[in-house]
Every structure is written in C-alpha cells, then in structure tokens.
Amino acid sequence: MQEERRLAVLRAIVEDYVATEEPVGSKALVERHGLGVSPATVRNDMAALEDEGYITQPHTSAGRVPTDKGYRLFVDRLTTVKPMSTAEKRAIATILDGAVDLDDVVNRSVRLLSQLTRQVAVVQYPTLSRSTVRHVEVIALAPYRLLVVLILSTGRVEQRLVEIAEELAEDDLADLRSLVNRTAVGEVIAEAVTALRALVPAEDADPTTAAVVETLVDAMSDHRSDERVAVGGAANLARYGDNFDSAVRPLLEALEEHVILLKLLGEAHSGEPLTVRIGHEGPYQSLSSTSVVATGYGPGDEAFARLGIVGPTRMDYPGSMAAVRAVARYVSRILDEA
C-alpha cells in the first residue's frame, strides 16, 4: 500500500512538472491531487522517492523534479496510452488521406506529429532494400520513347524515361510489360535485380528489353532514400528555453545530422511495439536530456521504417505515445492500401 501511494505521488510530480515547468512541492501536490493523505505523509513519500533516485531537488528551497529513473518508472508502471480524441482522429484522417505519393505521406506525417505532440517529429523514409516489387508499368510516350514506372511495396514510385532505337508494336509492348512483371513482381529488390539481369544475356540481347531492364535495375539500385528522414516542428523547442544549453542546443545540432536521427529512432522490426528511450538511455551522451518515442511502420505486418518524436525529457509521455502509435498505424494502412 505504501509503494502504491509513493507511485501515485511520483505520477503527480511528473504530471505537474510537465504541465507547469516548475519544480513540484508537497503543498501543491496535496492541493491539486486527491492523494488522501496529509502533507507530512506526502513529504515523507517524496523523501523516500528522492532517496531511491526517482526525483531530485534542483535547488535547496525548491520542490522536486523527476529524474530519468523517475520518468522510466512513470512510463513503465504508471502510464496508460490515452486514446486519441475524436477531434485528433479526424485531424489525422483529414491530413493523411489527401496524400498523393510517398513523399507527400512522409511530409504530412511529420507535420501532423509535430502538431499533435508539440515536439520535434522525425519520419524515416522506407528502406529500399527491404521493399518488394508491387508492379511495373511500361508505357509508350512517343515512337522512340518509353516511360517505365516502378511501384514498390513501401509505396515508393520511381519513373524513368527510356529512349529506344525502334518503335514497338502494341503487342510487343504488352509482351515486354508482361515479361518484366512476371520476372520482378513479388520479389525483394535484390532478387528482382538478379532475375531481371538474367533476361538479357551478354550476347544476343534484345536492345529494347535490355534498355528497359537496365533502367529498372538502376531505379532499384537507387539507395538515396535509405538514410533519408523528414523533420518537422523544430520551432516547438522554443518552449524549452529554460534549459537551452543542456537540452535544446544539442538537439538542434542533431537535427542537421540524419545519421544521428536514424540512430535515435532505432532499427525497425516487424511487430515491434512502441519504444520510449529516456535521457541517458539513448545512444549519445550529448543528448542525455532528450527523450525519444518511436515505432515502426509499413504495409501489412512489415516495418520498413520508423517514425517518432524527439524532445526534452520533460514531455507529455502518454500523449506523445498515443500520437506516435496512431500516426504509425494510419500511415501503415495508407501504404497497405496504396
């Protein structure tokens, strides 16, 4: 019973500190929360929590603030991921349903996440190497020019123009289209490349088929998006000016380095739950005042990439966790239906 009461005190301290941005005293806890005990009991509980490393006193005369250990206990034991409100669900649908391609989905997701959480949002582009080929279209634009369209399972679309030496009859164009689809559709990128190359042996290769295959292989080998991230909401960091040097400045510098952001988000794994890394749990000592809430997303049960939010440890964890989870699920559904 004593442990449950102390957990309730810790929950109240975290919630008040996030809301007020001020150290929390025992008198304020008794006034704001129905803890059902005297101020003296709350002071004793706060002293015990401080001894155990869950809260700390930044100044002699100040109240207490949560430590990384306190936030971790709050997230693990005390936080329930609150459901999104009807208005928030409507906002997600309104913003994301209008997306026209993968770039648009990513950019809208970043903007939406930063608005919902008031933190810095980071969305990784789906990793090309884990994609499968969903469809290949070959269209005649002119007598000697073809448009090749590659559609991947991640929702990524690549378009390339191909110049050919002689005009193709409609039946020949249909046969070529059927051939490349039969060869590549359903295969992961590496296997699709190998299978396509086998269509055009070094000798006696049909020049038009060879040109289309070369174009497709080039499109599949384009790894520009493998380490790309979209970032939004950096202006939200202005709310944390009181600890600019310790929390904001290092994070602002990290936003310029996509490799750092990718490492902060972590690796994407299928079926992975939401992850929360707090302060010193992260991979960079310089970002020890930063927390990350992230999860994987992708069509079906696949997680091709990750999205999440990054911000100072003093954040609304329940709200951020709910927003990250909801946006990831919605984006996954869009990619699955694309």
Short mmCIF file of N, CA and C in Angstrom, two decimals, residues 6 14 50 75 89 104 185 238 267 269 310:
data_model
loop_
_atom_site.label_atom_id
_atom_site.label_comp_id
_atom_site.label_asym_id
_atom_site.label_seq_id
_atom_site.Cartn_x
_atom_site.Cartn_y
_atom_site.Cartn_z
N ARG A 6 3.33 5.88 -2.97
CA ARG A 6 4.51 6.59 -3.47
C ARG A 6 4.50 6.65 -5.00
N VAL A 14 5.35 14.01 -11.81
CA VAL A 14 5.66 14.03 -13.23
C VAL A 14 4.61 14.86 -13.98
N GLU A 50 13.12 10.44 -3.37
CA GLU A 50 14.41 11.09 -3.65
C GLU A 50 15.57 10.18 -3.27
N VAL A 75 6.76 5.81 -17.12
CA VAL A 75 6.38 5.23 -18.41
C VAL A 75 6.07 3.73 -18.28
N LYS A 89 -8.44 12.14 -34.04
CA LYS A 89 -8.58 11.12 -35.08
C LYS A 89 -9.02 11.75 -36.40
N ASP A 104 4.69 12.79 -50.11
CA ASP A 104 3.60 13.55 -49.51
C ASP A 104 3.16 12.92 -48.19
N VAL A 185 7.73 -8.91 -60.07
CA VAL A 185 6.68 -8.63 -59.08
C VAL A 185 6.71 -9.68 -57.97
N ALA A 238 11.36 25.98 -28.86
CA ALA A 238 11.39 27.30 -28.23
C ALA A 238 10.68 27.28 -26.88
N GLU A 267 16.28 0.79 -34.87
CA GLU A 267 16.02 -0.09 -36.00
C GLU A 267 14.55 -0.47 -36.07
N HIS A 269 11.71 -3.14 -36.75
CA HIS A 269 11.49 -4.58 -36.74
C HIS A 269 10.00 -4.86 -36.83
N VAL A 310 11.04 13.52 -30.91
CA VAL A 310 12.24 13.74 -30.11
C VAL A 310 12.07 15.05 -29.36
#
